Coordinates of C-alpha atoms and ligand atoms in Angstrom, one line a residue:
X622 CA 36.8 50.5 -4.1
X623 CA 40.4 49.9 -3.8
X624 CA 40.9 46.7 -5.1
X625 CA 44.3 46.1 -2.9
X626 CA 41.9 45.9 0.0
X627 CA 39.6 43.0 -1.7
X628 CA 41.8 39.9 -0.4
X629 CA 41.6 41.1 3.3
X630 CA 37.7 42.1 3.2
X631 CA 37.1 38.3 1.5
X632 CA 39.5 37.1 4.3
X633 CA 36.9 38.5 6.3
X634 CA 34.0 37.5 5.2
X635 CA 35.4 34.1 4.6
X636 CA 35.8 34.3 8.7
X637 CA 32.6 35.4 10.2
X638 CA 31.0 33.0 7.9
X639 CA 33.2 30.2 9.5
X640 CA 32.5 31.6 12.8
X641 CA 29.0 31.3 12.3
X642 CA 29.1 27.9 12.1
X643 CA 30.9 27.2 14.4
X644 CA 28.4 28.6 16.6
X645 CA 26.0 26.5 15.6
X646 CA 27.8 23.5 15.7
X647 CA 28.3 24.2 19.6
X648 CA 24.5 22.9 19.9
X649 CA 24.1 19.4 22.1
X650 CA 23.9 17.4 18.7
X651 CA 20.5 15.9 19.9
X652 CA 18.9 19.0 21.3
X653 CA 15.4 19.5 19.9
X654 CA 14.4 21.8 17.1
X655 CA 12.7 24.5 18.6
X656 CA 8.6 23.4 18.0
X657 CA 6.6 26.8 17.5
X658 CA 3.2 25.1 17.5
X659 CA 1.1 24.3 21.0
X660 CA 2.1 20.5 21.7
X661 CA -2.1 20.3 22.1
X662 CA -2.4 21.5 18.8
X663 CA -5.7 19.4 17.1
X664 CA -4.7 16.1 15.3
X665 CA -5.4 15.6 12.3
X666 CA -8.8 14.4 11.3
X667 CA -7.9 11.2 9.3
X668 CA -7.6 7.8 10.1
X669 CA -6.9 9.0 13.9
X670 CA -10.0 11.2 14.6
X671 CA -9.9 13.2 17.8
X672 CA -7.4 14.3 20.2
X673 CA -4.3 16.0 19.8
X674 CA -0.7 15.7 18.4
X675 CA 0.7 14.4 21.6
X676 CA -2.0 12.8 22.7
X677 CA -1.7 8.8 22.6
X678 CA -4.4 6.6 21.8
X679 CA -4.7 2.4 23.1
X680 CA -4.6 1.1 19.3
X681 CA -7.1 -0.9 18.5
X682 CA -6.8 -4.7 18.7
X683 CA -5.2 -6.7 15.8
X684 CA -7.8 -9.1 14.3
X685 CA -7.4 -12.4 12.6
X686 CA -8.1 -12.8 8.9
X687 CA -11.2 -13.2 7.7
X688 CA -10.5 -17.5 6.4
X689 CA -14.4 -18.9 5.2
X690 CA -12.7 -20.2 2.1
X691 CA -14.9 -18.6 0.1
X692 CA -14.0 -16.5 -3.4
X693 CA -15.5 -12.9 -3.1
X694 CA -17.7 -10.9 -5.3
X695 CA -15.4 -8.3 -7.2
X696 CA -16.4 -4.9 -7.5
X697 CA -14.9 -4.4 -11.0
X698 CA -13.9 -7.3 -13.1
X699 CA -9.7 -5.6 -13.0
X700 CA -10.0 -5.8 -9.5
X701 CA -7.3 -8.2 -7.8
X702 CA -9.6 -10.5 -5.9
X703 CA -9.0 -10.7 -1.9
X704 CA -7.9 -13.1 -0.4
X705 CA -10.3 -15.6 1.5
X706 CA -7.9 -17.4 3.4
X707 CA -5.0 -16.8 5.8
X708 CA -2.2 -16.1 4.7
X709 CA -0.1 -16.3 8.3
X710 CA 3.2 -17.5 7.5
X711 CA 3.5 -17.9 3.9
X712 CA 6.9 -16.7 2.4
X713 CA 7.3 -15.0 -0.2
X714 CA 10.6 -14.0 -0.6
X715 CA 14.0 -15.0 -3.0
X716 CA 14.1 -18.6 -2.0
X717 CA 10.5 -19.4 -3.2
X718 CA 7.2 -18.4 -3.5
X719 CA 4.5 -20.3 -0.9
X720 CA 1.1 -18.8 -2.6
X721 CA 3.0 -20.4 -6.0
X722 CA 3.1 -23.6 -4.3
X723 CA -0.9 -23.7 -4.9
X724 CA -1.6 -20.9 -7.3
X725 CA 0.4 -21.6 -10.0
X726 CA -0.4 -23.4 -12.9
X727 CA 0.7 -26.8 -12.3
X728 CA -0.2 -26.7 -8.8
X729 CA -3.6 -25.6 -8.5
X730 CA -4.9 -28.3 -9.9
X731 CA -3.9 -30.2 -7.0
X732 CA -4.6 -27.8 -4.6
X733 CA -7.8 -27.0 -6.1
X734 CA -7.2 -23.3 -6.1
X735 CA -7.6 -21.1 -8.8
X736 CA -4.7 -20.6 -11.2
X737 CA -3.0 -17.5 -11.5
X738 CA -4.4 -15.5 -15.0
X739 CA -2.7 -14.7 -18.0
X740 CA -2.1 -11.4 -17.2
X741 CA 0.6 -13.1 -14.5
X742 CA 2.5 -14.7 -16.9
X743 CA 3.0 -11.1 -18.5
X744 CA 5.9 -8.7 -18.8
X745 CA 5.6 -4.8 -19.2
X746 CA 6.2 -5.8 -22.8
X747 CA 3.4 -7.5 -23.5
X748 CA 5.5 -10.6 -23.9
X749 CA 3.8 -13.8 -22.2
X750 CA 6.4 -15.7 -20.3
X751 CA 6.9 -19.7 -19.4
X752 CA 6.1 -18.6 -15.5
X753 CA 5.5 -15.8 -13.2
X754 CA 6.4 -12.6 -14.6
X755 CA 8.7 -10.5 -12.3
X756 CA 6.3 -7.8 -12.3
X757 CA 3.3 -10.3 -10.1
X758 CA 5.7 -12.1 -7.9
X759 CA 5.0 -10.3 -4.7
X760 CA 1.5 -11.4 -4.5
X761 CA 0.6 -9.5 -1.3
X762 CA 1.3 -5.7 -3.6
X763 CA -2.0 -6.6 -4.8
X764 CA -4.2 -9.8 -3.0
X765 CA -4.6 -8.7 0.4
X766 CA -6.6 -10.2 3.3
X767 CA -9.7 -9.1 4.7
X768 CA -10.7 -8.6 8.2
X769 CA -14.4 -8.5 9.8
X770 CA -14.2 -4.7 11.1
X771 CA -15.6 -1.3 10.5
X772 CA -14.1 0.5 7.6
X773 CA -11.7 3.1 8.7
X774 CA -13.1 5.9 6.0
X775 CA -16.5 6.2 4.9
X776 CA -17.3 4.4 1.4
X777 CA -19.8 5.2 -0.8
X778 CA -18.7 3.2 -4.3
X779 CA -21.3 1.7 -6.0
X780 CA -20.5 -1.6 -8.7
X781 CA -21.3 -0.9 -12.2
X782 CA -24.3 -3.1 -12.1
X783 CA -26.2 -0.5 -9.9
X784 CA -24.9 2.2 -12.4
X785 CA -26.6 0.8 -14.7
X786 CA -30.1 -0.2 -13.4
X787 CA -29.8 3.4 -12.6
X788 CA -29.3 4.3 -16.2
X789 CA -32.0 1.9 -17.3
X790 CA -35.5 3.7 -18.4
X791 CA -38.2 3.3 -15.2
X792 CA -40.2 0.8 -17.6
X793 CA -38.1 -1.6 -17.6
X794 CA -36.2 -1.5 -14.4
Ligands
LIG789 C1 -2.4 -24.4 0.5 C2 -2.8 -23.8 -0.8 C3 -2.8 -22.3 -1.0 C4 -1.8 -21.4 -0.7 C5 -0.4 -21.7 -0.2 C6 -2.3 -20.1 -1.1 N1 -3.6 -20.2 -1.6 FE1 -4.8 -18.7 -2.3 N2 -6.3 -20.0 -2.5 C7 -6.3 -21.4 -2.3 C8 -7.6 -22.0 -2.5 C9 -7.9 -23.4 -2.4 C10 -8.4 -20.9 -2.9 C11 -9.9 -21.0 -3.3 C12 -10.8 -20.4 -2.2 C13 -10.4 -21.1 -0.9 O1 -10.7 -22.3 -0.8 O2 -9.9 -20.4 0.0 C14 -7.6 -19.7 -2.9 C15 -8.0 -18.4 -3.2 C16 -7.2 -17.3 -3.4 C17 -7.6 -16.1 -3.9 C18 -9.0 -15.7 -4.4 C19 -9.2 -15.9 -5.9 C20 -10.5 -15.4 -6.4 O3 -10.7 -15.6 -7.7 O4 -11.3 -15.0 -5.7 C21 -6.6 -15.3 -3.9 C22 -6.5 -13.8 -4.4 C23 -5.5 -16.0 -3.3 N3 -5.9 -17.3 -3.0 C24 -4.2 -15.5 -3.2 C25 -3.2 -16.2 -2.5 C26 -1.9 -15.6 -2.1 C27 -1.5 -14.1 -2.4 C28 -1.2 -16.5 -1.5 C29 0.1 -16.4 -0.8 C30 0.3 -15.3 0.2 C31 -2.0 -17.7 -1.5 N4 -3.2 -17.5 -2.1 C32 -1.6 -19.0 -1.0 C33 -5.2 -22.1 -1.9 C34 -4.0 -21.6 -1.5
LIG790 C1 0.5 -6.1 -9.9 C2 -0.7 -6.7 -9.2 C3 -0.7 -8.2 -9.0 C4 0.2 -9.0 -8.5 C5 1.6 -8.7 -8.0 C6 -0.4 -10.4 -8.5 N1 -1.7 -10.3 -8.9 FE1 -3.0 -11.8 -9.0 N2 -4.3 -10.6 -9.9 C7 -4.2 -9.2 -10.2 C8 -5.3 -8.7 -10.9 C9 -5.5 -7.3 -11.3 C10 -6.2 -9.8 -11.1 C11 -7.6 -9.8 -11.7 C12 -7.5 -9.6 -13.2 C13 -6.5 -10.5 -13.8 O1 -6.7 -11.8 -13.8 O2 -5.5 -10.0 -14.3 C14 -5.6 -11.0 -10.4 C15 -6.1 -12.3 -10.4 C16 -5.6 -13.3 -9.6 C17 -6.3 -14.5 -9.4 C18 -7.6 -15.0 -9.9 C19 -7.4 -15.5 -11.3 C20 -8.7 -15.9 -12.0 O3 -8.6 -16.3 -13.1 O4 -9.7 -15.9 -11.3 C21 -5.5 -15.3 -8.6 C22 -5.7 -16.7 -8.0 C23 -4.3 -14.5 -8.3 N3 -4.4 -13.3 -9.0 C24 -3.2 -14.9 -7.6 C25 -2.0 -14.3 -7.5 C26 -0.8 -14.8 -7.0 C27 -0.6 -16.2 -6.3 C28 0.2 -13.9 -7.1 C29 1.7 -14.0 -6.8 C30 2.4 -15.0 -7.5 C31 -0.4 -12.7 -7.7 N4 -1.7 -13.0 -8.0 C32 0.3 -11.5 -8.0 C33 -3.1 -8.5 -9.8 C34 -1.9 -9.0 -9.3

């Protein structure tokens, strides 16, 4: 190749490359991509069963929480417990902590709620703090609320307890 021609041909290249952006750039910015699946394509099996992509369903209506007051069984004792009141309205946030206001340890004996465990007062060093470890202030990561409605996926877990009768010898069951 003559190497006094290499400038112009990179020139060149340099160019259509430009041009070809250019081209695209020409596109109304918010035109859509082109879709090369059928807009009735299935949906997804999940937690949306039925219909198709497009296809919009009436959501199903918001319920209250579940608020008897009344502490749950766990199903493993690491288990954060739910929680069995509502928790509508209670901050959480830099200015202060609401489910503090009864939970912690000063305060729940006044409130008559159960005190926050050691594990709360915890860092990812193992180092017990005076309060709250940063790691536990957002209750709601783990304590959640229940509500009275059918389960979304099917759920076949079974406690350790009936692991174990299951274990046991069929004498002494
Ligand atoms: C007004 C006081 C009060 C506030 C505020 C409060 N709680 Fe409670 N909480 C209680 C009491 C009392 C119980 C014991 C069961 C009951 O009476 O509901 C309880 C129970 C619980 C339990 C169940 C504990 C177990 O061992 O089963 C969890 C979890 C819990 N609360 C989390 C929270 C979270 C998270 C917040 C903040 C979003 C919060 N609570 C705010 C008073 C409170
Ligand atoms: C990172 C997850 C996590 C966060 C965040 C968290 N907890 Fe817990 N909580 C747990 C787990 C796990 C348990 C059960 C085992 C234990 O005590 O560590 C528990 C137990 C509890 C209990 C029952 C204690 C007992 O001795 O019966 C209460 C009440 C509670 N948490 C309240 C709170 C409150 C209030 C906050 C916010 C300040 C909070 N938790 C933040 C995971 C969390």
């Amino acid at each position: 190749m003559n190497y006094r021609l290499l400038p112009i041909v990179l020139l060149a290249t340099f160019g259509l490359a430009v041009a070809a952006e250019t081209g695209t750039a020409t596109r109304a910015p918010n035109a859509q991509p082109e879709i090369d699946f059928p807009l009735d394509a299935p949906a997804p099996d999940g937690r949306r069963p039925g219909g198709t992509i497009t296809h919009e369903f009436t959501p199903p209506k918001l319920q209250d929480d579940e608020n008897k007051d009344v502490r749950r069984e766990r199903n493993y004792p690491e288990q954060p417990p739910t929680i069995p009141h509502s928790i509508r309205g209670y901050h959480v946030d830099i200015n202060g902590n609401k489910c503090l206001a009864c939970h912690s340890r000063a305060n729940s004996s006044k409130a008559q709620a159960p005190m926050i465990s050691i594990t709360h007062y915890t860092d990812r060093d193992g180092q017990t703090l005076a309060a709250v470890a940063p790691r536990r202030y957002f209750c709601t990561q783990c304590h959640v609320p229940q509500q009275d409605v059918k389960p979304l996926v099917e759920n076949n877990f079974q406690n350790i307890d009936v692991l174990l009768q299951h274990e046991l010898p069929q004498d002494r069951q």
